[in-house]
CSV table of C-alpha atoms in Angstrom, one decimal:
chain,number,residue,atom,x,y,z
A,1,MET,CA,25.5,-20.6,4.6
A,2,ALA,CA,27.4,-18.3,2.3
A,3,LYS,CA,30.3,-16.4,3.8
A,4,THR,CA,29.6,-12.7,4.3
A,5,ARG,CA,32.9,-11.4,5.7
A,6,SER,CA,33.7,-9.0,2.9
A,7,GLN,CA,31.4,-7.6,0.3
A,8,LEU,CA,33.2,-5.5,-2.3
A,9,TYR,CA,31.5,-2.7,-4.2
A,10,VAL,CA,32.6,-2.5,-7.9
A,11,PRO,CA,31.3,0.2,-10.3
A,12,ALA,CA,29.3,-1.7,-13.0
A,13,ASN,CA,30.7,0.6,-15.7
A,14,ASN,CA,34.3,0.0,-14.9
A,15,GLU,CA,35.4,-2.9,-17.1
A,16,LYS,CA,38.9,-3.2,-15.6
A,17,MET,CA,37.7,-3.2,-12.0
A,18,ILE,CA,35.0,-5.7,-12.9
A,19,ILE,CA,37.5,-8.2,-14.4
A,20,ASN,CA,39.9,-7.7,-11.6
A,21,SER,CA,37.2,-8.3,-8.9
A,22,LEU,CA,36.9,-11.9,-10.0
A,23,LYS,CA,40.5,-12.5,-9.0
A,24,LEU,CA,40.2,-11.2,-5.5
A,25,ASP,CA,39.4,-12.9,-2.2
A,26,GLU,CA,36.1,-11.1,-1.3
A,27,ASP,CA,33.2,-13.3,-0.3
A,28,ILE,CA,30.6,-11.3,-2.3
A,29,ILE,CA,31.0,-8.9,-5.2
A,30,ILE,CA,28.5,-6.1,-5.4
A,31,PHE,CA,28.3,-4.6,-8.9
A,32,ASP,CA,27.0,-1.1,-8.3
A,33,LEU,CA,24.5,0.5,-10.6
A,34,GLU,CA,23.7,3.3,-8.2
A,35,ASP,CA,26.1,5.8,-6.5
A,36,ALA,CA,29.3,4.6,-8.3
A,37,VAL,CA,27.8,5.2,-11.7
A,38,PRO,CA,27.0,8.7,-13.1
A,39,ASP,CA,23.6,9.2,-14.7
A,40,GLU,CA,24.9,9.3,-18.3
A,41,LYS,CA,26.6,5.9,-17.8
A,42,LYS,CA,23.7,4.0,-16.1
A,43,GLU,CA,22.2,2.5,-19.2
A,44,TYR,CA,25.6,1.3,-20.4
A,45,ALA,CA,26.6,0.0,-16.9
A,46,ARG,CA,23.4,-2.1,-16.6
A,47,GLU,CA,23.7,-3.6,-20.1
A,48,TYR,CA,27.4,-4.2,-19.7
A,49,ILE,CA,27.3,-5.9,-16.3
A,50,LEU,CA,24.4,-8.2,-17.2
A,51,ASN,CA,26.1,-9.3,-20.4
A,52,PHE,CA,29.3,-9.7,-18.6
A,53,LEU,CA,27.7,-12.0,-16.0
A,54,ILE,CA,26.2,-14.1,-18.8
A,55,ASP,CA,29.5,-14.4,-20.7
A,56,LYS,CA,31.9,-14.8,-17.7
A,57,LYS,CA,30.8,-17.8,-15.6
A,58,THR,CA,32.1,-17.5,-12.0
A,59,GLU,CA,31.7,-19.3,-8.8
A,60,LYS,CA,31.8,-16.0,-6.9
A,61,LYS,CA,28.7,-14.9,-5.1
A,62,ILE,CA,27.4,-11.9,-7.1
A,63,ALA,CA,25.1,-9.1,-6.0
A,64,ILE,CA,23.8,-6.1,-8.0
A,65,ARG,CA,23.0,-2.8,-6.3
A,66,ILE,CA,20.1,-1.4,-8.1
A,67,ASN,CA,19.0,2.2,-8.1
A,68,SER,CA,16.6,3.4,-5.5
A,69,MET,CA,12.9,3.2,-6.0
A,70,GLU,CA,12.6,7.0,-6.1
A,71,THR,CA,14.4,7.1,-9.4
A,72,SER,CA,13.3,6.2,-13.0
A,73,TYR,CA,16.4,4.0,-13.3
A,74,PHE,CA,14.9,1.6,-10.7
A,75,TYR,CA,12.3,0.3,-13.1
A,76,ARG,CA,14.8,-0.3,-15.9
A,77,ASP,CA,17.1,-2.1,-13.5
A,78,ILE,CA,14.2,-4.5,-12.4
A,79,ASN,CA,13.0,-5.0,-15.9
A,80,ASP,CA,16.5,-5.8,-17.4
A,81,ILE,CA,17.4,-8.1,-14.5
A,82,TYR,CA,14.1,-9.9,-14.8
A,83,ASN,CA,14.7,-10.5,-18.5
A,84,SER,CA,18.4,-11.5,-18.2
A,85,ASP,CA,20.0,-14.9,-17.8
A,86,ALA,CA,22.8,-13.5,-15.7
A,87,LYS,CA,23.8,-15.3,-12.6
A,88,ILE,CA,22.8,-13.0,-9.7
A,89,ASP,CA,22.8,-14.2,-6.1
A,90,TYR,CA,21.6,-11.1,-4.4
A,91,VAL,CA,20.0,-7.7,-5.1
A,92,VAL,CA,21.2,-4.9,-2.9
A,93,VAL,CA,18.3,-2.4,-2.3
A,94,PRO,CA,19.4,1.2,-1.5
A,95,LYS,CA,17.3,3.5,0.7
A,96,ALA,CA,15.3,0.4,1.7
A,97,GLU,CA,11.9,1.0,3.3
A,98,PRO,CA,8.8,-1.1,3.9
A,99,GLY,CA,7.4,-2.4,0.6
A,100,ILE,CA,10.6,-3.7,-0.9
A,101,GLY,CA,9.3,-7.3,-0.8
A,102,HIS,CA,7.7,-6.8,-4.3
A,103,ILE,CA,11.2,-6.7,-5.7
A,104,TYR,CA,11.8,-10.3,-4.5
A,105,GLY,CA,8.3,-11.2,-5.7
A,106,VAL,CA,9.2,-10.1,-9.3
A,107,LEU,CA,12.8,-11.3,-9.4
A,108,GLY,CA,12.9,-14.2,-7.0
A,109,ILE,CA,16.5,-13.1,-6.0
A,110,PRO,CA,17.4,-12.7,-2.2
A,111,LEU,CA,17.6,-9.1,-1.1
A,112,ILE,CA,20.2,-7.1,0.9
A,113,PRO,CA,18.4,-3.9,2.0
A,114,LEU,CA,20.5,-0.9,3.0
A,115,ILE,CA,19.1,1.2,5.8
A,116,GLU,CA,19.8,4.7,4.6
A,117,THR,CA,16.7,6.8,5.5
A,118,VAL,CA,14.9,7.9,8.6
A,119,ARG,CA,11.8,6.0,7.6
A,120,GLY,CA,13.8,2.8,6.8
A,121,PHE,CA,15.5,3.0,10.2
A,122,LYS,CA,12.3,3.7,12.1
A,123,HIS,CA,10.6,0.7,10.4
A,124,ILE,CA,13.6,-1.5,10.3
A,125,ASP,CA,11.7,-4.5,11.7
A,126,ASN,CA,9.2,-4.2,8.9
A,127,VAL,CA,12.0,-4.0,6.3
A,128,ILE,CA,13.7,-7.1,7.6
A,129,SER,CA,10.4,-9.0,7.6
A,130,GLU,CA,9.8,-8.4,3.9
A,131,ASP,CA,9.8,-11.4,1.6
A,132,GLY,CA,13.2,-12.4,0.4
A,133,VAL,CA,15.4,-10.4,2.8
A,134,SER,CA,18.6,-12.5,3.4
A,135,MET,CA,20.9,-10.0,5.2
A,136,ILE,CA,21.0,-6.3,5.9
A,137,SER,CA,23.4,-3.4,6.0
A,138,TRP,CA,23.3,0.4,6.4
A,139,ALA,CA,25.1,3.5,5.3
A,140,ALA,CA,26.1,6.6,7.3
A,141,ALA,CA,26.3,9.2,4.5
A,142,ASP,CA,22.8,8.8,3.1
A,143,PHE,CA,21.4,8.4,6.6
A,144,SER,CA,22.9,11.6,7.8
A,145,LEU,CA,21.5,13.4,4.7
A,146,SER,CA,18.1,11.9,5.5
A,147,MET,CA,18.4,13.3,9.0
A,148,SER,CA,19.6,16.7,7.9
A,149,GLY,CA,22.6,15.9,10.0
A,150,ASN,CA,26.4,15.5,9.5
A,151,ILE,CA,28.1,12.3,8.5
A,152,ASN,CA,30.4,12.7,11.5
A,153,GLY,CA,27.4,12.3,13.8
A,154,TYR,CA,26.5,8.9,12.3
A,155,ALA,CA,29.7,7.3,10.9
A,156,THR,CA,30.6,6.1,14.4
A,157,ASN,CA,27.1,6.1,15.9
A,158,GLU,CA,26.9,2.9,18.0
A,159,TYR,CA,23.1,3.3,18.6
A,160,ILE,CA,22.4,3.0,14.9
A,161,ALA,CA,24.9,0.2,14.4
A,162,THR,CA,23.6,-1.7,17.4
A,163,THR,CA,20.0,-1.3,16.4
A,164,VAL,CA,20.7,-2.7,12.9
A,165,ALA,CA,22.5,-5.7,14.4
A,166,VAL,CA,19.9,-6.4,17.0
A,167,ALA,CA,17.1,-6.2,14.4
A,168,ALA,CA,18.9,-8.5,12.0
A,169,ARG,CA,19.8,-11.1,14.7
A,170,SER,CA,16.3,-11.1,16.1
A,171,ALA,CA,14.9,-11.9,12.6
A,172,GLY,CA,17.5,-14.7,12.2
A,173,ILE,CA,19.5,-12.9,9.4
A,174,GLU,CA,23.0,-11.6,9.3
A,175,PRO,CA,23.9,-7.9,9.7
A,176,VAL,CA,26.8,-6.6,7.5
A,177,ASP,CA,28.5,-3.4,8.5
A,178,LYS,CA,28.7,-0.3,6.4
A,179,VAL,CA,31.6,0.9,4.3
A,180,TYR,CA,34.6,2.8,5.6
A,181,PHE,CA,35.7,5.6,3.2
A,182,ASP,CA,39.2,6.6,4.5
A,183,LEU,CA,41.3,4.3,2.4
A,184,GLU,CA,44.5,5.6,3.9
A,185,ASN,CA,43.5,4.8,7.5
A,186,THR,CA,44.0,1.0,7.6
A,187,ASP,CA,44.1,1.0,11.4
A,188,GLY,CA,40.8,2.9,11.5
A,189,PHE,CA,39.2,0.4,9.2
A,190,LYS,CA,40.4,-2.5,11.3
A,191,ASP,CA,39.2,-0.8,14.5
A,192,GLU,CA,35.8,-0.2,13.1
A,193,ALA,CA,35.6,-3.8,11.8
A,194,LEU,CA,36.5,-5.2,15.2
A,195,LYS,CA,33.9,-3.0,16.9
A,196,SER,CA,31.2,-4.2,14.5
A,197,ARG,CA,32.2,-7.8,15.0
A,198,ASN,CA,31.9,-7.3,18.7
A,199,LEU,CA,28.4,-5.9,18.1
A,200,GLY,CA,27.4,-9.1,16.3
A,201,TYR,CA,28.1,-8.2,12.7
A,202,ALA,CA,29.0,-11.0,10.3
A,203,GLY,CA,31.0,-8.9,7.9
A,204,LYS,CA,31.7,-5.6,6.3
A,205,GLN,CA,31.0,-3.9,3.0
A,206,VAL,CA,34.2,-2.6,1.5
A,207,ILE,CA,35.1,-0.2,-1.3
A,208,HIS,CA,38.7,-1.2,-2.1
A,209,PRO,CA,40.6,-4.4,-2.6
A,210,SER,CA,43.0,-3.3,0.2
A,211,GLN,CA,40.2,-3.7,2.7
A,212,ILE,CA,39.3,-7.3,1.8
A,213,THR,CA,42.1,-9.2,3.7
A,214,THR,CA,41.5,-7.3,6.9
A,215,ALA,CA,37.7,-7.8,6.7
A,216,ASN,CA,38.2,-11.6,6.1
A,217,GLU,CA,40.6,-11.9,9.1
A,218,VAL,CA,38.5,-9.8,11.5
A,219,PHE,CA,35.3,-11.7,10.7
A,220,SER,CA,36.9,-15.2,10.9
A,221,PRO,CA,37.7,-16.9,14.2
A,222,SER,CA,41.3,-16.1,15.3
A,223,ARG,CA,43.7,-18.8,16.3
A,224,GLU,CA,43.2,-17.7,19.9
A,225,ASP,CA,39.4,-18.0,19.5
A,226,LEU,CA,39.7,-21.5,18.1
A,227,GLU,CA,42.1,-22.6,20.9
A,228,TRP,CA,39.7,-21.3,23.5
A,229,ALA,CA,36.7,-22.9,21.9
A,230,GLU,CA,38.5,-26.3,21.6
A,231,LYS,CA,39.5,-26.1,25.3
A,232,VAL,CA,36.0,-25.3,26.4
A,233,ILE,CA,34.5,-28.2,24.4
A,234,ASN,CA,37.2,-30.6,25.6
A,235,THR,CA,36.7,-29.6,29.2
A,236,TYR,CA,33.0,-30.0,28.8
A,237,ASN,CA,33.3,-33.4,27.2
A,238,GLU,CA,35.7,-34.5,30.0
A,239,SER,CA,33.2,-33.3,32.6
A,240,ILE,CA,30.5,-35.4,31.2
A,241,LYS,CA,32.7,-38.5,31.3
A,242,THR,CA,33.8,-37.9,34.9
A,243,GLY,CA,30.4,-36.6,36.2
A,244,LYS,CA,31.8,-33.3,37.4
A,245,GLY,CA,29.5,-30.4,38.1
A,246,ALA,CA,30.7,-26.8,37.5
A,247,LEU,CA,33.4,-26.4,34.9
A,248,ARG,CA,36.6,-24.5,35.3
A,249,LEU,CA,39.0,-23.4,32.6
A,250,ASP,CA,42.1,-21.3,33.3
A,251,GLY,CA,40.7,-20.4,36.6
A,252,LYS,CA,37.4,-19.2,35.2
A,253,LEU,CA,33.9,-20.8,35.5
A,254,ILE,CA,32.4,-22.1,32.3
A,255,ASP,CA,28.7,-22.4,32.0
A,256,SER,CA,26.2,-23.3,29.2
A,257,VAL,CA,26.5,-19.9,27.4
A,258,HIS,CA,30.3,-20.4,27.0
A,259,ILE,CA,29.7,-23.9,25.6
A,260,ARG,CA,27.3,-22.5,23.0
A,261,MET,CA,29.8,-19.7,22.2
A,262,ALA,CA,32.5,-22.3,21.7
A,263,ARG,CA,30.4,-24.4,19.4
A,264,ASN,CA,29.4,-21.3,17.4
A,265,ILE,CA,33.1,-20.4,16.9
A,266,LEU,CA,34.0,-23.9,15.8
A,267,GLU,CA,31.0,-24.0,13.4
A,268,GLN,CA,32.0,-20.7,11.9
A,269,SER,CA,35.5,-22.0,11.4
A,270,LYS,CA,34.0,-24.9,9.4
A,271,ASP,CA,32.0,-22.4,7.2
A,272,ASP,CA,35.2,-20.4,6.5
A,273,THR,CA,37.0,-23.5,5.1
A,274,LEU,CA,34.2,-24.4,2.7
């Protein structure tokens, strides 16, 4: 399974940022045709990034964020991607709502829907069950606009964050947390990443290279996690040999759920070294 710890947005019309993104340690690069590109640059951005991806062969996982279906740019995005030989691993679908499966039907490229509207959130289970959906994320700014609310009411809204994570995990796909806009507040970014990891998120979408290392660290097992997991598995294996019943580790009882958690941590560690 591809790593999803950090997904870096890069404006598809910014040649310097595009070239530099290939040298960074993000797990997925999202070349953005939507919010990061002004209307007068959208045609250029689309043509440039598709040609770039043909010319510059890379082992990086590449995603393209297309324009939303409510715009005329959407159809050009789909048409040009369909007719391109560019290596694209994912298509990020903004303002995702039921019905996005036809994008996968046309392109055959796995989808990453963004929950950014009231309708998309209300019908999130339908969105996730669409053909080709491989993971899911959300955005506070557009969602608050859709709600006629304020971004401060949704940027730290645990109900929204938990609902997205639960819906994703129940469908067997990975949730990836939204972006964090305050580039100066590195502690705030880390705190939010830790909270989302504790909710079951597999990674975070990021908007600046300075956020990549923190995201990769937070969404990878820590040394303490690995030591605990190894102790649990060793204790469990020893109990099987000796025929012991209840397991104890550092004065605490260990049951089957702890063993499954330990195995999951060790498996995740293997994925991170691939």
